[in-house]
Amino acid sequence: MTPVQAAACCRPIDDLLDPELFKALSDPTRSRLLGCLVKCGCACTVSDVGECCAVDLSVVSRHLSLLERAGVVQSSKTGRTVHYVVDYARLCRTMRAIADAIEQCCPAEQLPGCARGCCGAR
Amino acid sequence: MTPVQAAACCRPIDDLLDPELFKALSDPTRSRLLGCLVKCGCACTVSDVGECCAVDLSVVSRHLSLLERAGVVQSSKTGRTVHYVVDYARLCRTMRAIADAIEQCCPAEQLPGCARGCCGAR
DNA sequence: TGCGTACTTGCACCATAATGCAAATATACA
DNA sequence: TGTATATTTGCATTATGGTGCAAGTACGCA
């Protein structure tokens, strides 16, 4: 199969390789903010998360809302404070789905020893 | 635990949330090129992969070498042609490791019903 | 109602990165 | 050795995106 033929062939990986999601995770500042939120485990205010980074609070606000648009975190407003929480379930599900979708395309000869004859990542 | 405290606490997720990897996957053109390579399943030349996209061949060349630097694909040169292959095993392993690392940080109360009391993604 | 706090938005600036074209490099083949 | 092919690199252009500051909005509280 040539790349052109492959391009015409629809697979789960097509939807999962979403540039928007990866773009959300591609900035060092956002990565750090997300890392703090992930490790924190609880709902945090914009100000609290902002203390992890040496950037303006407006920058933190923008980054968090971008992460929310990408489906990585969720926000809830109570009064004038906004709390952000990581959507653990969705993130885990997406990452594993990507792995599965890639593995599905992996040719059998790629890595011997795997149950499916490929990838050996299971 | 506050975000600041969480930031000081080292977890596997810290190394796995690598902005460089995600940056490699964050461009639509690169995403399409990678998708073709993933679905193709075999080693493809720069020219062949380039036929999937309406961009200059020099652009394709640069994108593929960037994907290689990010550890997503591997290249091999034979004569004057360069072949690119997806590193299926590594990609799968990384994505699953990210999922595992995120799950590890997920608080127990997040999602009931899961074996670990969280995430429900297993 | 007025003030302070939490966050967001507008704007300008700067850095990075994507793109196409042309030229260069590397290699196969006659 | 000369020519054609495959890929890469230099360069200029353009687009995108991150940042800080200042101002605006929303809301709680006295």
PDB file of C-alpha atoms (C1' of nucleotides) in Angstrom:
ATOM      1  CA  MET A   1       0.000   0.000   0.000  1.00  0.00           C
ATOM      2  CA  THR A   2       1.377   3.376  -0.989  1.00  0.00           C
ATOM      3  CA  PRO A   3       1.010   6.448   1.258  1.00  0.00           C
ATOM      4  CA  VAL A   4      -1.570   7.845  -1.149  1.00  0.00           C
ATOM      5  CA  GLN A   5      -3.682   4.701  -0.878  1.00  0.00           C
ATOM      6  CA  ALA A   6      -3.176   4.735   2.869  1.00  0.00           C
ATOM      7  CA  ALA A   7      -4.381   8.315   3.014  1.00  0.00           C
ATOM      8  CA  ALA A   8      -7.648   7.296   1.382  1.00  0.00           C
ATOM      9  CA  CYS A   9      -8.141   4.459   3.835  1.00  0.00           C
ATOM     10  CA  CYS A  10     -10.051   5.574   6.925  1.00  0.00           C
ATOM     11  CA  ARG A  11      -8.872   4.276  10.274  1.00  0.00           C
ATOM     12  CA  PRO A  12      -9.496   5.209  13.909  1.00  0.00           C
ATOM     13  CA  ILE A  13      -6.114   6.895  13.969  1.00  0.00           C
ATOM     14  CA  ASP A  14      -7.403   9.582  11.596  1.00  0.00           C
ATOM     15  CA  ASP A  15      -9.629  11.165  14.209  1.00  0.00           C
ATOM     16  CA  LEU A  16      -7.293  10.482  17.095  1.00  0.00           C
ATOM     17  CA  LEU A  17      -4.284  12.276  15.632  1.00  0.00           C
ATOM     18  CA  ASP A  18      -5.991  15.562  16.387  1.00  0.00           C
ATOM     19  CA  PRO A  19      -3.530  18.455  16.033  1.00  0.00           C
ATOM     20  CA  GLU A  20      -5.623  20.583  18.388  1.00  0.00           C
ATOM     21  CA  LEU A  21      -5.116  18.251  21.315  1.00  0.00           C
ATOM     22  CA  PHE A  22      -1.400  17.993  20.744  1.00  0.00           C
ATOM     23  CA  LYS A  23      -1.091  21.724  20.209  1.00  0.00           C
ATOM     24  CA  ALA A  24      -2.580  22.210  23.635  1.00  0.00           C
ATOM     25  CA  LEU A  25       0.168  20.049  25.111  1.00  0.00           C
ATOM     26  CA  SER A  26       2.994  21.468  23.018  1.00  0.00           C
ATOM     27  CA  ASP A  27       3.796  24.603  24.994  1.00  0.00           C
ATOM     28  CA  PRO A  28       6.247  24.374  27.922  1.00  0.00           C
ATOM     29  CA  THR A  29       4.223  26.736  30.101  1.00  0.00           C
ATOM     30  CA  ARG A  30       0.993  24.887  29.456  1.00  0.00           C
ATOM     31  CA  SER A  31       2.774  21.607  30.023  1.00  0.00           C
ATOM     32  CA  ARG A  32       3.930  22.806  33.417  1.00  0.00           C
ATOM     33  CA  LEU A  33       0.492  24.113  34.347  1.00  0.00           C
ATOM     34  CA  LEU A  34      -1.094  20.844  33.339  1.00  0.00           C
ATOM     35  CA  GLY A  35       1.551  18.876  35.203  1.00  0.00           C
ATOM     36  CA  CYS A  36       0.749  20.798  38.374  1.00  0.00           C
ATOM     37  CA  LEU A  37      -2.956  20.203  37.926  1.00  0.00           C
ATOM     38  CA  VAL A  38      -2.464  16.510  37.206  1.00  0.00           C
ATOM     39  CA  LYS A  39      -0.265  15.971  40.249  1.00  0.00           C
ATOM     40  CA  CYS A  40      -2.403  18.181  42.457  1.00  0.00           C
ATOM     41  CA  GLY A  41      -5.435  16.040  41.876  1.00  0.00           C
ATOM     42  CA  CYS A  42      -7.955  18.579  43.023  1.00  0.00           C
ATOM     43  CA  ALA A  43      -9.816  21.532  41.602  1.00  0.00           C
ATOM     44  CA  CYS A  44      -7.564  24.588  41.617  1.00  0.00           C
ATOM     45  CA  THR A  45      -8.199  28.258  41.068  1.00  0.00           C
ATOM     46  CA  VAL A  46      -6.465  30.200  38.327  1.00  0.00           C
ATOM     47  CA  SER A  47      -4.456  32.104  40.910  1.00  0.00           C
ATOM     48  CA  ASP A  48      -3.296  28.941  42.663  1.00  0.00           C
ATOM     49  CA  VAL A  49      -2.155  27.254  39.474  1.00  0.00           C
ATOM     50  CA  GLY A  50      -0.471  30.488  38.469  1.00  0.00           C
ATOM     51  CA  GLU A  51       1.899  30.250  41.407  1.00  0.00           C
ATOM     52  CA  CYS A  52       3.587  27.311  39.712  1.00  0.00           C
ATOM     53  CA  CYS A  53       4.790  29.485  36.866  1.00  0.00           C
ATOM     54  CA  ALA A  54       6.626  32.753  36.528  1.00  0.00           C
ATOM     55  CA  VAL A  55       4.194  34.178  34.025  1.00  0.00           C
ATOM     56  CA  ASP A  56       1.503  36.805  34.236  1.00  0.00           C
ATOM     57  CA  LEU A  57      -1.848  35.683  35.595  1.00  0.00           C
ATOM     58  CA  SER A  58      -3.512  36.669  32.343  1.00  0.00           C
ATOM     59  CA  VAL A  59      -1.249  34.204  30.589  1.00  0.00           C
ATOM     60  CA  VAL A  60      -2.262  31.481  33.020  1.00  0.00           C
ATOM     61  CA  SER A  61      -5.895  32.269  32.426  1.00  0.00           C
ATOM     62  CA  ARG A  62      -5.482  32.008  28.676  1.00  0.00           C
ATOM     63  CA  HIS A  63      -3.536  28.763  28.891  1.00  0.00           C
ATOM     64  CA  LEU A  64      -6.091  27.126  31.126  1.00  0.00           C
ATOM     65  CA  SER A  65      -8.989  28.107  28.912  1.00  0.00           C
ATOM     66  CA  LEU A  66      -7.089  26.734  25.930  1.00  0.00           C
ATOM     67  CA  LEU A  67      -6.572  23.458  27.774  1.00  0.00           C
ATOM     68  CA  GLU A  68     -10.272  23.385  28.448  1.00  0.00           C
ATOM     69  CA  ARG A  69     -11.131  23.962  24.792  1.00  0.00           C
ATOM     70  CA  ALA A  70      -8.879  21.008  23.982  1.00  0.00           C
ATOM     71  CA  GLY A  71     -10.836  18.838  26.406  1.00  0.00           C
ATOM     72  CA  VAL A  72      -7.922  18.294  28.743  1.00  0.00           C
ATOM     73  CA  VAL A  73      -9.358  20.078  31.763  1.00  0.00           C
ATOM     74  CA  GLN A  74     -12.758  21.205  32.927  1.00  0.00           C
ATOM     75  CA  SER A  75     -13.722  24.425  34.635  1.00  0.00           C
ATOM     76  CA  SER A  76     -16.425  25.411  37.080  1.00  0.00           C
ATOM     77  CA  LYS A  77     -17.195  28.903  38.244  1.00  0.00           C
ATOM     78  CA  THR A  78     -18.358  29.609  41.756  1.00  0.00           C
ATOM     79  CA  GLY A  79     -18.703  33.252  42.522  1.00  0.00           C
ATOM     80  CA  ARG A  80     -15.736  35.060  41.110  1.00  0.00           C
ATOM     81  CA  THR A  81     -13.329  32.167  41.353  1.00  0.00           C
ATOM     82  CA  VAL A  82     -12.854  29.595  38.619  1.00  0.00           C
ATOM     83  CA  HIS A  83     -11.732  26.080  39.413  1.00  0.00           C
ATOM     84  CA  TYR A  84      -9.939  23.867  36.951  1.00  0.00           C
ATOM     85  CA  VAL A  85      -9.732  20.078  37.191  1.00  0.00           C
ATOM     86  CA  VAL A  86      -7.994  17.604  34.937  1.00  0.00           C
ATOM     87  CA  ASP A  87     -10.307  15.344  33.012  1.00  0.00           C
ATOM     88  CA  TYR A  88      -8.321  12.267  33.999  1.00  0.00           C
ATOM     89  CA  ALA A  89     -10.698   9.761  32.482  1.00  0.00           C
ATOM     90  CA  ARG A  90     -10.865  11.456  29.112  1.00  0.00           C
ATOM     91  CA  LEU A  91      -7.112  12.002  28.885  1.00  0.00           C
ATOM     92  CA  CYS A  92      -6.323   8.409  29.780  1.00  0.00           C
ATOM     93  CA  ARG A  93      -8.930   7.118  27.390  1.00  0.00           C
ATOM     94  CA  THR A  94      -7.624   9.239  24.527  1.00  0.00           C
ATOM     95  CA  MET A  95      -3.994   8.285  25.069  1.00  0.00           C
ATOM     96  CA  ARG A  96      -4.812   4.592  25.187  1.00  0.00           C
ATOM     97  CA  ALA A  97      -7.065   4.898  22.150  1.00  0.00           C
ATOM     98  CA  ILE A  98      -4.209   6.471  20.227  1.00  0.00           C
ATOM     99  CA  ALA A  99      -1.911   3.635  21.260  1.00  0.00           C
ATOM    100  CA  ASP A 100      -4.510   1.069  20.217  1.00  0.00           C
ATOM    101  CA  ALA A 101      -5.150   2.779  16.883  1.00  0.00           C
ATOM    102  CA  ILE A 102      -1.453   2.932  16.083  1.00  0.00           C
ATOM    103  CA  GLU A 103      -0.967  -0.670  17.077  1.00  0.00           C
ATOM    104  CA  GLN A 104      -3.836  -1.660  14.831  1.00  0.00           C
ATOM    105  CA  CYS A 105      -1.914  -0.296  11.852  1.00  0.00           C
ATOM    106  CA  CYS A 106       1.363  -1.872  12.844  1.00  0.00           C
ATOM    107  CA  PRO A 107       2.417  -4.555  10.357  1.00  0.00           C
ATOM    108  CA  ALA A 108       2.918  -8.031  11.750  1.00  0.00           C
ATOM    109  CA  GLU A 109       6.610  -8.225  10.923  1.00  0.00           C
ATOM    110  CA  GLN A 110       7.458  -5.064  12.817  1.00  0.00           C
ATOM    111  CA  LEU A 111       8.146  -6.584  16.204  1.00  0.00           C
ATOM    112  CA  PRO A 112       8.127 -10.334  16.836  1.00  0.00           C
ATOM    113  CA  GLY A 113       7.162 -11.643  20.241  1.00  0.00           C
ATOM    114  CA  CYS A 114       4.023  -9.554  20.588  1.00  0.00           C
ATOM    115  CA  ALA A 115       0.679 -11.294  20.997  1.00  0.00           C
ATOM    116  CA  ARG A 116      -0.545  -9.637  17.818  1.00  0.00           C
ATOM    117  CA  GLY A 117       2.831 -10.073  16.209  1.00  0.00           C
ATOM    118  CA  CYS A 118       3.486  -6.387  16.435  1.00  0.00           C
ATOM    119  CA  CYS A 119       4.561  -3.486  18.635  1.00  0.00           C
ATOM    120  CA  GLY A 120       5.310  -5.566  21.718  1.00  0.00           C
ATOM    121  CA  ALA A 121       3.870  -2.784  23.775  1.00  0.00           C
ATOM    122  CA  ARG A 122       1.187  -4.814  25.464  1.00  0.00           C
TER     123      ARG A 122
ATOM    124  CA  MET B   1      -2.055  19.595  48.163  1.00  0.00           C
ATOM    125  CA  THR B   2      -1.732  22.955  46.450  1.00  0.00           C
ATOM    126  CA  PRO B   3      -0.470  23.297  42.872  1.00  0.00           C
ATOM    127  CA  VAL B   4       2.794  24.711  44.202  1.00  0.00           C
ATOM    128  CA  GLN B   5       3.341  21.683  46.401  1.00  0.00           C
ATOM    129  CA  ALA B   6       2.346  19.438  43.518  1.00  0.00           C
ATOM    130  CA  ALA B   7       4.902  21.127  41.285  1.00  0.00           C
ATOM    131  CA  ALA B   8       7.667  20.219  43.722  1.00  0.00           C
ATOM    132  CA  CYS B   9       6.567  16.599  43.809  1.00  0.00           C
ATOM    133  CA  CYS B  10       8.253  14.518  41.123  1.00  0.00           C
ATOM    134  CA  ARG B  11       6.161  11.988  39.277  1.00  0.00           C
ATOM    135  CA  PRO B  12       6.550   9.973  36.069  1.00  0.00           C
ATOM    136  CA  ILE B  13       4.198  12.376  34.352  1.00  0.00           C
ATOM    137  CA  ASP B  14       6.827  15.129  34.602  1.00  0.00           C
ATOM    138  CA  ASP B  15       9.080  13.539  32.018  1.00  0.00           C
ATOM    139  CA  LEU B  16       6.265  12.153  29.906  1.00  0.00           C
ATOM    140  CA  LEU B  17       4.525  15.463  29.293  1.00  0.00           C
ATOM    141  CA  ASP B  18       7.287  16.383  26.886  1.00  0.00           C
ATOM    142  CA  PRO B  19       6.326  19.481  24.863  1.00  0.00           C
ATOM    143  CA  GLU B  20       8.731  18.489  22.093  1.00  0.00           C
ATOM    144  CA  LEU B  21       6.879  15.291  21.298  1.00  0.00           C
ATOM    145  CA  PHE B  22       3.504  17.013  21.268  1.00  0.00           C
ATOM    146  CA  LYS B  23       4.844  19.889  19.215  1.00  0.00           C
ATOM    147  CA  ALA B  24       5.851  17.369  16.587  1.00  0.00           C
ATOM    148  CA  LEU B  25       2.267  16.129  16.444  1.00  0.00           C
ATOM    149  CA  SER B  26       0.626  19.543  16.627  1.00  0.00           C
ATOM    150  CA  ASP B  27       0.913  20.642  13.023  1.00  0.00           C
ATOM    151  CA  PRO B  28      -1.883  19.633  10.613  1.00  0.00           C
ATOM    152  CA  THR B  29       0.491  18.884   7.760  1.00  0.00           C
ATOM    153  CA  ARG B  30       2.736  16.757   9.941  1.00  0.00           C
ATOM    154  CA  SER B  31      -0.310  15.052  11.373  1.00  0.00           C
ATOM    155  CA  ARG B  32      -1.445  14.099   7.892  1.00  0.00           C
ATOM    156  CA  LEU B  33       2.000  12.888   6.883  1.00  0.00           C
ATOM    157  CA  LEU B  34       2.267  10.802  10.016  1.00  0.00           C
ATOM    158  CA  GLY B  35      -1.234   9.434   9.523  1.00  0.00           C
ATOM    159  CA  CYS B  36      -0.285   8.268   6.037  1.00  0.00           C
ATOM    160  CA  LEU B  37       2.861   6.633   7.323  1.00  0.00           C
ATOM    161  CA  VAL B  38       1.045   4.946  10.196  1.00  0.00           C
ATOM    162  CA  LYS B  39      -1.675   3.534   7.963  1.00  0.00           C
ATOM    163  CA  CYS B  40       0.758   2.636   5.202  1.00  0.00           C
ATOM    164  CA  GLY B  41       2.704   0.395   7.524  1.00  0.00           C
ATOM    165  CA  CYS B  42       5.803   0.188   5.392  1.00  0.00           C
ATOM    166  CA  ALA B  43       8.920   2.238   4.785  1.00  0.00           C
ATOM    167  CA  CYS B  44       8.116   5.097   2.425  1.00  0.00           C
ATOM    168  CA  THR B  45      10.263   7.527   0.516  1.00  0.00           C
ATOM    169  CA  VAL B  46       9.984  11.259   1.011  1.00  0.00           C
ATOM    170  CA  SER B  47       8.499  11.638  -2.456  1.00  0.00           C
ATOM    171  CA  ASP B  48       5.866   8.978  -1.849  1.00  0.00           C
ATOM    172  CA  VAL B  49       4.735  10.466   1.438  1.00  0.00           C
ATOM    173  CA  GLY B  50       4.723  13.880  -0.188  1.00  0.00           C
ATOM    174  CA  GLU B  51       1.979  12.806  -2.573  1.00  0.00           C
ATOM    175  CA  CYS B  52      -0.443  12.733   0.363  1.00  0.00           C
ATOM    176  CA  CYS B  53      -0.131  16.476   0.858  1.00  0.00           C
ATOM    177  CA  ALA B  54      -0.396  19.538  -1.321  1.00  0.00           C
ATOM    178  CA  VAL B  55       2.825  21.043  -0.036  1.00  0.00           C
ATOM    179  CA  ASP B  56       6.251  21.433  -1.521  1.00  0.00           C
ATOM    180  CA  LEU B  57       8.550  18.435  -1.289  1.00  0.00           C
ATOM    181  CA  SER B  58      11.045  20.476   0.709  1.00  0.00           C
ATOM    182  CA  VAL B  59       8.347  21.010   3.300  1.00  0.00           C
ATOM    183  CA  VAL B  60       7.691  17.281   3.465  1.00  0.00           C
ATOM    184  CA  SER B  61      11.389  16.634   3.917  1.00  0.00           C
ATOM    185  CA  ARG B  62      11.600  19.077   6.799  1.00  0.00           C
ATOM    186  CA  HIS B  63       8.474  17.716   8.489  1.00  0.00           C
ATOM    187  CA  LEU B  64       9.699  14.140   8.294  1.00  0.00           C
ATOM    188  CA  SER B  65      13.091  14.996   9.737  1.00  0.00           C
ATOM    189  CA  LEU B  66      11.356  16.845  12.551  1.00  0.00           C
ATOM    190  CA  LEU B  67       9.220  13.797  13.274  1.00  0.00           C
ATOM    191  CA  GLU B  68      12.400  11.760  13.377  1.00  0.00           C
ATOM    192  CA  ARG B  69      14.041  14.152  15.845  1.00  0.00           C
ATOM    193  CA  ALA B  70      10.963  13.751  18.031  1.00  0.00           C
ATOM    194  CA  GLY B  71      11.398   9.967  17.972  1.00  0.00           C
ATOM    195  CA  VAL B  72       8.170   9.320  16.136  1.00  0.00           C
ATOM    196  CA  VAL B  73       9.648   7.885  12.960  1.00  0.00           C
ATOM    197  CA  GLN B  74      12.952   6.426  11.866  1.00  0.00           C
ATOM    198  CA  SER B  75      14.806   6.951   8.612  1.00  0.00           C
ATOM    199  CA  SER B  76      17.184   4.867   6.566  1.00  0.00           C
ATOM    200  CA  LYS B  77      19.064   5.988   3.502  1.00  0.00           C
ATOM    201  CA  THR B  78      19.747   3.666   0.596  1.00  0.00           C
ATOM    202  CA  GLY B  79      21.371   5.315  -2.337  1.00  0.00           C
ATOM    203  CA  ARG B  80      19.714   8.638  -2.953  1.00  0.00           C
ATOM    204  CA  THR B  81      16.369   7.685  -1.516  1.00  0.00           C
ATOM    205  CA  VAL B  82      15.431   8.017   2.136  1.00  0.00           C
ATOM    206  CA  HIS B  83      12.854   5.746   3.692  1.00  0.00           C
ATOM    207  CA  TYR B  84      10.783   6.675   6.706  1.00  0.00           C
ATOM    208  CA  VAL B  85       9.014   4.208   9.008  1.00  0.00           C
ATOM    209  CA  VAL B  86       6.850   4.836  12.033  1.00  0.00           C
ATOM    210  CA  ASP B  87       8.343   3.686  15.309  1.00  0.00           C
ATOM    211  CA  TYR B  88       5.139   1.909  16.280  1.00  0.00           C
ATOM    212  CA  ALA B  89       6.501   0.308  19.410  1.00  0.00           C
ATOM    213  CA  ARG B  90       7.896   3.523  20.848  1.00  0.00           C
ATOM    214  CA  LEU B  91       4.805   5.572  20.050  1.00  0.00           C
ATOM    215  CA  CYS B  92       2.485   3.010  21.606  1.00  0.00           C
ATOM    216  CA  ARG B  93       4.684   2.659  24.649  1.00  0.00           C
ATOM    217  CA  THR B  94       4.845   6.410  25.185  1.00  0.00           C
ATOM    218  CA  MET B  95       1.109   6.950  24.838  1.00  0.00           C
ATOM    219  CA  ARG B  96       0.319   4.144  27.277  1.00  0.00           C
ATOM    220  CA  ALA B  97       2.946   5.383  29.688  1.00  0.00           C
ATOM    221  CA  ILE B  98       1.330   8.822  29.662  1.00  0.00           C
ATOM    222  CA  ALA B  99      -2.057   7.271  30.347  1.00  0.00           C
ATOM    223  CA  ASP B 100      -0.614   5.232  33.211  1.00  0.00           C
ATOM    224  CA  ALA B 101       1.185   8.237  34.696  1.00  0.00           C
ATOM    225  CA  ILE B 102      -1.942  10.358  34.577  1.00  0.00           C
ATOM    226  CA  GLU B 103      -4.004   7.595  36.091  1.00  0.00           C
ATOM    227  CA  GLN B 104      -1.490   7.266  38.886  1.00  0.00           C
ATOM    228  CA  CYS B 105      -2.191  10.857  39.890  1.00  0.00           C
ATOM    229  CA  CYS B 106      -5.932  10.547  39.634  1.00  0.00           C
ATOM    230  CA  PRO B 107      -7.592  10.892  43.040  1.00  0.00           C
ATOM    231  CA  ALA B 108      -9.679   7.963  44.219  1.00  0.00           C
ATOM    232  CA  GLU B 109     -12.923   9.906  44.344  1.00  0.00           C
ATOM    233  CA  GLN B 110     -12.685  10.999  40.727  1.00  0.00           C
ATOM    234  CA  LEU B 111     -14.454   8.077  39.140  1.00  0.00           C
ATOM    235  CA  PRO B 112     -16.070   5.288  41.145  1.00  0.00           C
ATOM    236  CA  GLY B 113     -16.285   1.826  39.697  1.00  0.00           C
ATOM    237  CA  CYS B 114     -12.696   1.593  38.565  1.00  0.00           C
ATOM    238  CA  ALA B 115     -10.443  -1.095  39.990  1.00  0.00           C
ATOM    239  CA  ARG B 116      -8.151   1.550  41.336  1.00  0.00           C
ATOM    240  CA  GLY B 117     -11.083   3.707  42.279  1.00  0.00           C
ATOM    241  CA  CYS B 118     -10.235   6.182  39.570  1.00  0.00           C
ATOM    242  CA  CYS B 119     -10.395   7.031  35.900  1.00  0.00           C
ATOM    243  CA  GLY B 120     -12.330   3.943  34.871  1.00  0.00           C
ATOM    244  CA  ALA B 121     -10.250   3.804  31.743  1.00  0.00           C
ATOM    245  CA  ARG B 122      -8.832   0.347  32.218  1.00  0.00           C
TER     246      ARG B 122
ATOM    247  C1'  DT C   1     -23.400  51.831  46.913  1.00  0.00           C
ATOM    248  C1'  DG C   2     -18.639  51.700  46.914  1.00  0.00           C
ATOM    249  C1'  DC C   3     -14.452  49.002  47.163  1.00  0.00           C
ATOM    250  C1'  DG C   4     -11.525  45.037  46.751  1.00  0.00           C
ATOM    251  C1'  DT C   5     -10.649  40.560  44.669  1.00  0.00           C
ATOM    252  C1'  DA C   6     -10.592  37.020  40.787  1.00  0.00           C
ATOM    253  C1'  DC C   7     -10.406  36.573  36.408  1.00  0.00           C
ATOM    254  C1'  DT C   8     -10.716  37.906  31.422  1.00  0.00           C
ATOM    255  C1'  DT C   9      -9.942  40.645  27.303  1.00  0.00           C
ATOM    256  C1'  DG C  10      -7.707  44.100  24.131  1.00  0.00           C
ATOM    257  C1'  DC C  11      -3.604  45.380  22.389  1.00  0.00           C
ATOM    258  C1'  DA C  12       1.127  45.677  21.029  1.00  0.00           C
ATOM    259  C1'  DC C  13       5.383  43.289  20.732  1.00  0.00           C
ATOM    260  C1'  DC C  14       8.349  39.637  19.926  1.00  0.00           C
ATOM    261  C1'  DA C  15       9.721  34.851  18.885  1.00  0.00           C
ATOM    262  C1'  DT C  16       8.909  30.846  16.554  1.00  0.00           C
ATOM    263  C1'  DA C  17       7.590  28.164  12.872  1.00  0.00           C
ATOM    264  C1'  DA C  18       5.345  26.904   8.315  1.00  0.00           C
ATOM    265  C1'  DT C  19       5.810  27.573   3.478  1.00  0.00           C
ATOM    266  C1'  DG C  20       7.597  27.961  -1.411  1.00  0.00           C
ATOM    267  C1'  DC C  21      11.175  28.838  -4.447  1.00  0.00           C
ATOM    268  C1'  DA C  22      15.728  28.339  -5.939  1.00  0.00           C
ATOM    269  C1'  DA C  23      20.066  26.413  -5.380  1.00  0.00           C
ATOM    270  C1'  DA C  24      22.987  22.875  -3.554  1.00  0.00           C
ATOM    271  C1'  DT C  25      24.161  18.149  -2.491  1.00  0.00           C
ATOM    272  C1'  DA C  26      24.264  13.241  -3.193  1.00  0.00           C
ATOM    273  C1'  DT C  27      23.868   9.395  -5.912  1.00  0.00           C
ATOM    274  C1'  DA C  28      22.521   6.337  -9.809  1.00  0.00           C
ATOM    275  C1'  DC C  29      22.957   5.418 -14.523  1.00  0.00           C
ATOM    276  C1'  DA C  30      24.149   5.839 -19.404  1.00  0.00           C
TER     277       DA C  30
ATOM    278  C1'  DT D   1      32.180  12.145 -17.244  1.00  0.00           C
ATOM    279  C1'  DG D   2      27.734  14.076 -17.957  1.00  0.00           C
ATOM    280  C1'  DT D   3      22.873  13.940 -16.909  1.00  0.00           C
ATOM    281  C1'  DA D   4      18.777  12.822 -14.410  1.00  0.00           C
ATOM    282  C1'  DT D   5      16.673  11.863  -9.948  1.00  0.00           C
ATOM    283  C1'  DA D   6      16.018  12.206  -4.741  1.00  0.00           C
ATOM    284  C1'  DT D   7      16.523  14.884  -1.091  1.00  0.00           C
ATOM    285  C1'  DT D   8      18.220  18.755   1.624  1.00  0.00           C
ATOM    286  C1'  DT D   9      19.405  23.524   2.654  1.00  0.00           C
ATOM    287  C1'  DG D  10      19.366  28.747   2.322  1.00  0.00           C
ATOM    288  C1'  DC D  11      16.513  32.439   2.181  1.00  0.00           C
ATOM    289  C1'  DA D  12      12.613  35.510   2.259  1.00  0.00           C
ATOM    290  C1'  DT D  13       7.835  35.808   3.360  1.00  0.00           C
ATOM    291  C1'  DT D  14       3.958  35.113   5.987  1.00  0.00           C
ATOM    292  C1'  DA D  15       1.267  33.186   9.677  1.00  0.00           C
ATOM    293  C1'  DT D  16       0.769  31.725  14.219  1.00  0.00           C
ATOM    294  C1'  DG D  17       1.306  31.949  18.924  1.00  0.00           C
ATOM    295  C1'  DG D  18       3.203  33.304  23.617  1.00  0.00           C
ATOM    296  C1'  DT D  19       3.808  37.211  26.626  1.00  0.00           C
ATOM    297  C1'  DG D  20       3.043  41.388  29.615  1.00  0.00           C
ATOM    298  C1'  DC D  21       0.639  45.429  30.579  1.00  0.00           C
ATOM    299  C1'  DA D  22      -3.434  47.933  31.118  1.00  0.00           C
ATOM    300  C1'  DA D  23      -8.164  48.102  31.171  1.00  0.00           C
ATOM    301  C1'  DG D  24     -12.500  45.803  31.640  1.00  0.00           C
ATOM    302  C1'  DT D  25     -15.894  42.597  33.752  1.00  0.00           C
ATOM    303  C1'  DA D  26     -17.972  39.943  37.399  1.00  0.00           C
ATOM    304  C1'  DC D  27     -18.840  39.174  41.903  1.00  0.00           C
ATOM    305  C1'  DG D  28     -18.480  39.277  47.125  1.00  0.00           C
ATOM    306  C1'  DC D  29     -18.456  42.093  51.067  1.00  0.00           C
ATOM    307  C1'  DA D  30     -18.674  46.007  54.176  1.00  0.00           C
TER     308       DA D  30
END
